PDB file of C-alpha atoms in Angstrom:
ATOM      1  CA  UNK A 238      71.241  96.177  76.178  1.00 46.00           C
ATOM      2  CA  UNK A 239      70.039  95.141  79.582  1.00 47.00           C
ATOM      3  CA  UNK A 240      72.713  97.076  81.484  1.00 54.00           C
ATOM      4  CA  UNK A 241      72.670 100.566  79.931  1.00 67.00           C
ATOM      5  CA  UNK A 242      72.445 103.731  82.121  1.00 74.00           C
ATOM      6  CA  UNK A 243      73.018 102.490  85.656  1.00 80.00           C
ATOM      7  CA  UNK A 244      75.835 100.256  84.470  1.00 86.00           C
ATOM      8  CA  UNK A 245      77.712 103.202  82.976  1.00 88.00           C
ATOM      9  CA  UNK A 246      77.529 105.146  86.233  1.00 88.00           C
ATOM     10  CA  UNK A 247      78.655 102.122  88.226  1.00 88.00           C
ATOM     11  CA  UNK A 248      81.483 101.434  85.778  1.00 90.00           C
ATOM     12  CA  UNK A 249      82.745 105.030  85.980  1.00 90.00           C
ATOM     13  CA  UNK A 250      82.566 105.035  89.790  1.00 88.00           C
ATOM     14  CA  UNK A 251      84.591 101.819  90.033  1.00 89.00           C
ATOM     15  CA  UNK A 252      87.267 103.256  87.744  1.00 90.00           C
ATOM     16  CA  UNK A 253      87.318 106.448  89.849  1.00 89.00           C
ATOM     17  CA  UNK A 254      87.955 104.411  92.983  1.00 85.00           C
ATOM     18  CA  UNK A 255      90.791 102.597  91.222  1.00 85.00           C
ATOM     19  CA  UNK A 256      92.643 105.933  90.968  1.00 87.00           C
ATOM     20  CA  UNK A 257      93.629 105.510  94.623  1.00 81.00           C
ATOM     21  CA  UNK A 258      95.360 102.183  93.909  1.00 82.00           C
ATOM     22  CA  UNK A 259      99.080 101.785  93.265  1.00 85.00           C
ATOM     23  CA  UNK A 260      99.752 101.930  89.484  1.00 87.00           C
ATOM     24  CA  UNK A 261     100.169  98.172  88.926  1.00 84.00           C
ATOM     25  CA  UNK A 262      96.991  97.316  90.841  1.00 85.00           C
ATOM     26  CA  UNK A 263      95.099 100.136  89.174  1.00 88.00           C
ATOM     27  CA  UNK A 264      96.086  98.860  85.729  1.00 91.00           C
ATOM     28  CA  UNK A 265      95.117  95.293  86.616  1.00 89.00           C
ATOM     29  CA  UNK A 266      91.832  96.371  88.204  1.00 88.00           C
ATOM     30  CA  UNK A 267      90.864  98.690  85.350  1.00 92.00           C
ATOM     31  CA  UNK A 268      91.499  96.030  82.745  1.00 92.00           C
ATOM     32  CA  UNK A 269      89.609  93.401  84.725  1.00 90.00           C
ATOM     33  CA  UNK A 270      86.588  95.671  85.210  1.00 91.00           C
ATOM     34  CA  UNK A 271      86.543  96.685  81.530  1.00 92.00           C
ATOM     35  CA  UNK A 272      86.665  93.061  80.393  1.00 91.00           C
ATOM     36  CA  UNK A 273      83.934  91.961  82.822  1.00 90.00           C
ATOM     37  CA  UNK A 274      81.595  94.774  81.788  1.00 90.00           C
ATOM     38  CA  UNK A 275      82.299  94.007  78.113  1.00 90.00           C
ATOM     39  CA  UNK A 276      81.478  90.320  78.637  1.00 87.00           C
ATOM     40  CA  UNK A 277      78.163  91.135  80.267  1.00 87.00           C
ATOM     41  CA  UNK A 278      77.118  93.865  77.832  1.00 84.00           C
ATOM     42  CA  UNK A 279      74.550  91.611  76.121  1.00 84.00           C
ATOM     43  CA  UNK A 280      73.570  89.566  79.171  1.00 85.00           C
ATOM     44  CA  UNK A 281      69.986  88.523  79.767  1.00 88.00           C
ATOM     45  CA  UNK A 282      68.116  90.909  82.096  1.00 87.00           C
ATOM     46  CA  UNK A 283      68.230  88.593  85.131  1.00 89.00           C
ATOM     47  CA  UNK A 284      71.951  87.925  84.719  1.00 88.00           C
ATOM     48  CA  UNK A 285      72.627  91.626  84.108  1.00 86.00           C
ATOM     49  CA  UNK A 286      70.810  92.575  87.318  1.00 88.00           C
ATOM     50  CA  UNK A 287      72.786  90.021  89.338  1.00 88.00           C
ATOM     51  CA  UNK A 288      76.027  91.218  87.743  1.00 88.00           C
ATOM     52  CA  UNK A 289      75.249  94.844  88.625  1.00 89.00           C
ATOM     53  CA  UNK A 290      74.186  93.946  92.190  1.00 88.00           C
ATOM     54  CA  UNK A 291      77.480  92.122  92.777  1.00 87.00           C
ATOM     55  CA  UNK A 292      79.543  95.002  91.378  1.00 87.00           C
ATOM     56  CA  UNK A 293      77.508  97.476  93.439  1.00 87.00           C
ATOM     57  CA  UNK A 294      78.304  95.447  96.575  1.00 84.00           C
ATOM     58  CA  UNK A 295      81.968  95.416  95.549  1.00 81.00           C
ATOM     59  CA  UNK A 296      81.880  99.177  95.018  1.00 78.00           C
ATOM     60  CA  UNK A 297      80.418  99.740  98.470  1.00 76.00           C
ATOM     61  CA  UNK A 298      83.100  97.507  99.996  1.00 74.00           C
ATOM     62  CA  UNK A 299      85.809  99.436  98.101  1.00 72.00           C
ATOM     63  CA  UNK A 300      84.441 102.690  99.495  1.00 71.00           C
ATOM     64  CA  UNK A 301      84.458 101.267 103.029  1.00 68.00           C
ATOM     65  CA  UNK A 302      88.047 100.086 102.575  1.00 69.00           C
ATOM     66  CA  UNK A 303      89.011 103.514 101.233  1.00 67.00           C
ATOM     67  CA  UNK A 304      87.487 105.180 104.307  1.00 64.00           C
ATOM     68  CA  UNK A 305      89.264 102.753 106.654  1.00 64.00           C
ATOM     69  CA  UNK A 306      92.503 103.290 104.757  1.00 63.00           C
ATOM     70  CA  UNK A 307      92.267 107.014 105.386  1.00 63.00           C
ATOM     71  CA  UNK A 308      92.205 106.264 109.123  1.00 59.00           C
ATOM     72  CA  UNK A 309      95.370 104.135 109.162  1.00 58.00           C
ATOM     73  CA  UNK A 310      98.727 104.153 107.482  1.00 56.00           C
ATOM     74  CA  UNK A 311      98.873 100.719 105.837  1.00 59.00           C
ATOM     75  CA  UNK A 312      96.763 100.311 102.710  1.00 59.00           C
ATOM     76  CA  UNK A 313      94.448  97.307 102.387  1.00 58.00           C
ATOM     77  CA  UNK A 314      93.067  96.266  98.998  1.00 61.00           C
ATOM     78  CA  UNK A 315      90.348  93.787  98.096  1.00 65.00           C
ATOM     79  CA  UNK A 316      87.675  92.046 100.119  1.00 66.00           C
ATOM     80  CA  UNK A 317      87.294  88.641 101.738  1.00 72.00           C
ATOM     81  CA  UNK A 318      84.760  86.488  99.920  1.00 73.00           C
ATOM     82  CA  UNK A 319      82.506  84.358 102.074  1.00 79.00           C
ATOM     83  CA  UNK A 320      82.247  80.635 101.455  1.00 82.00           C
ATOM     84  CA  UNK A 321      78.617  81.221 100.461  1.00 83.00           C
ATOM     85  CA  UNK A 322      79.675  83.706  97.750  1.00 79.00           C
ATOM     86  CA  UNK A 323      82.400  81.372  96.499  1.00 78.00           C
ATOM     87  CA  UNK A 324      79.895  78.514  96.243  1.00 83.00           C
ATOM     88  CA  UNK A 325      77.749  80.696  93.943  1.00 82.00           C
ATOM     89  CA  UNK A 326      80.602  81.112  91.438  1.00 78.00           C
ATOM     90  CA  UNK A 327      80.976  78.949  88.359  1.00 81.00           C
ATOM     91  CA  UNK A 328      84.255  77.070  87.901  1.00 85.00           C
ATOM     92  CA  UNK A 329      85.280  79.602  85.233  1.00 82.00           C
ATOM     93  CA  UNK A 330      84.782  82.463  87.698  1.00 81.00           C
ATOM     94  CA  UNK A 331      86.823  80.685  90.387  1.00 80.00           C
ATOM     95  CA  UNK A 332      89.605  80.257  87.816  1.00 83.00           C
ATOM     96  CA  UNK A 333      89.454  83.965  86.962  1.00 80.00           C
ATOM     97  CA  UNK A 334      89.663  84.909  90.638  1.00 77.00           C
ATOM     98  CA  UNK A 335      92.652  82.615  91.128  1.00 81.00           C
ATOM     99  CA  UNK A 336      94.435  84.142  88.119  1.00 80.00           C
ATOM    100  CA  UNK A 337      93.626  87.638  89.340  1.00 76.00           C
ATOM    101  CA  UNK A 338      94.914  86.844  92.834  1.00 75.00           C
ATOM    102  CA  UNK A 339      98.097  85.293  91.428  1.00 79.00           C
ATOM    103  CA  UNK A 340      98.780  88.350  89.264  1.00 77.00           C
ATOM    104  CA  UNK A 341      97.944  90.839  92.002  1.00 72.00           C
ATOM    105  CA  UNK A 342     100.279  89.181  94.489  1.00 73.00           C
ATOM    106  CA  UNK A 343     103.306  88.804  92.199  1.00 74.00           C
ATOM    107  CA  UNK A 344     106.138  90.989  93.485  1.00 69.00           C
ATOM    108  CA  UNK A 345     107.069  93.981  91.309  1.00 60.00           C
ATOM    109  CA  UNK A 346     105.931  92.677  87.928  1.00 54.00           C
ATOM    110  CA  UNK A 347     104.098  94.635  85.276  1.00 54.00           C
ATOM    111  CA  UNK A 348     100.765  93.031  84.414  1.00 51.00           C
ATOM    112  CA  UNK A 349      99.296  92.890  80.936  1.00 53.00           C
ATOM    113  CA  UNK A 350      96.124  91.261  79.713  1.00 52.00           C
ATOM    114  CA  UNK A 351      95.869  89.816  76.225  1.00 49.00           C
ATOM    115  CA  UNK A 352      92.795  90.090  74.030  1.00 49.00           C
ATOM    116  CA  UNK A 353      91.638  86.612  75.083  1.00 49.00           C
ATOM    117  CA  UNK A 354      91.607  87.794  78.730  1.00 46.00           C
ATOM    118  CA  UNK A 355      94.433  85.570  79.893  1.00 46.00           C
ATOM    119  CA  UNK A 356      96.784  87.302  82.285  1.00 44.00           C
ATOM    120  CA  UNK A 357     100.435  87.506  81.284  1.00 44.00           C
ATOM    121  CA  UNK A 358     103.607  89.029  82.712  1.00 41.00           C
TER     122      UNK A 358
END
């Protein structure tokens, strides 16, 4: 598989950072990350490298947010995506982001993800 060793370390580090999230967001984030890494397990080398670079950038941004959060009282989760980044996404990815945003912003609902990766409440 094109993503072996470094991908495992990155995957574990992302899940470690999720421990600081509120339970509902942690559950949603963990499931999303697991599904995305599963989907890209057999990706072609070029796609795997791009996938890992994007997750590495996300990881760095999460760490920055965590550091900022420690300096103030109100927690902030997620990152703003630039228009350039959004233009690089396929329609399927935009749909996934929309579903993820909708689920993450629902008030006080438990989130579950079915085997076919559709989000349900």
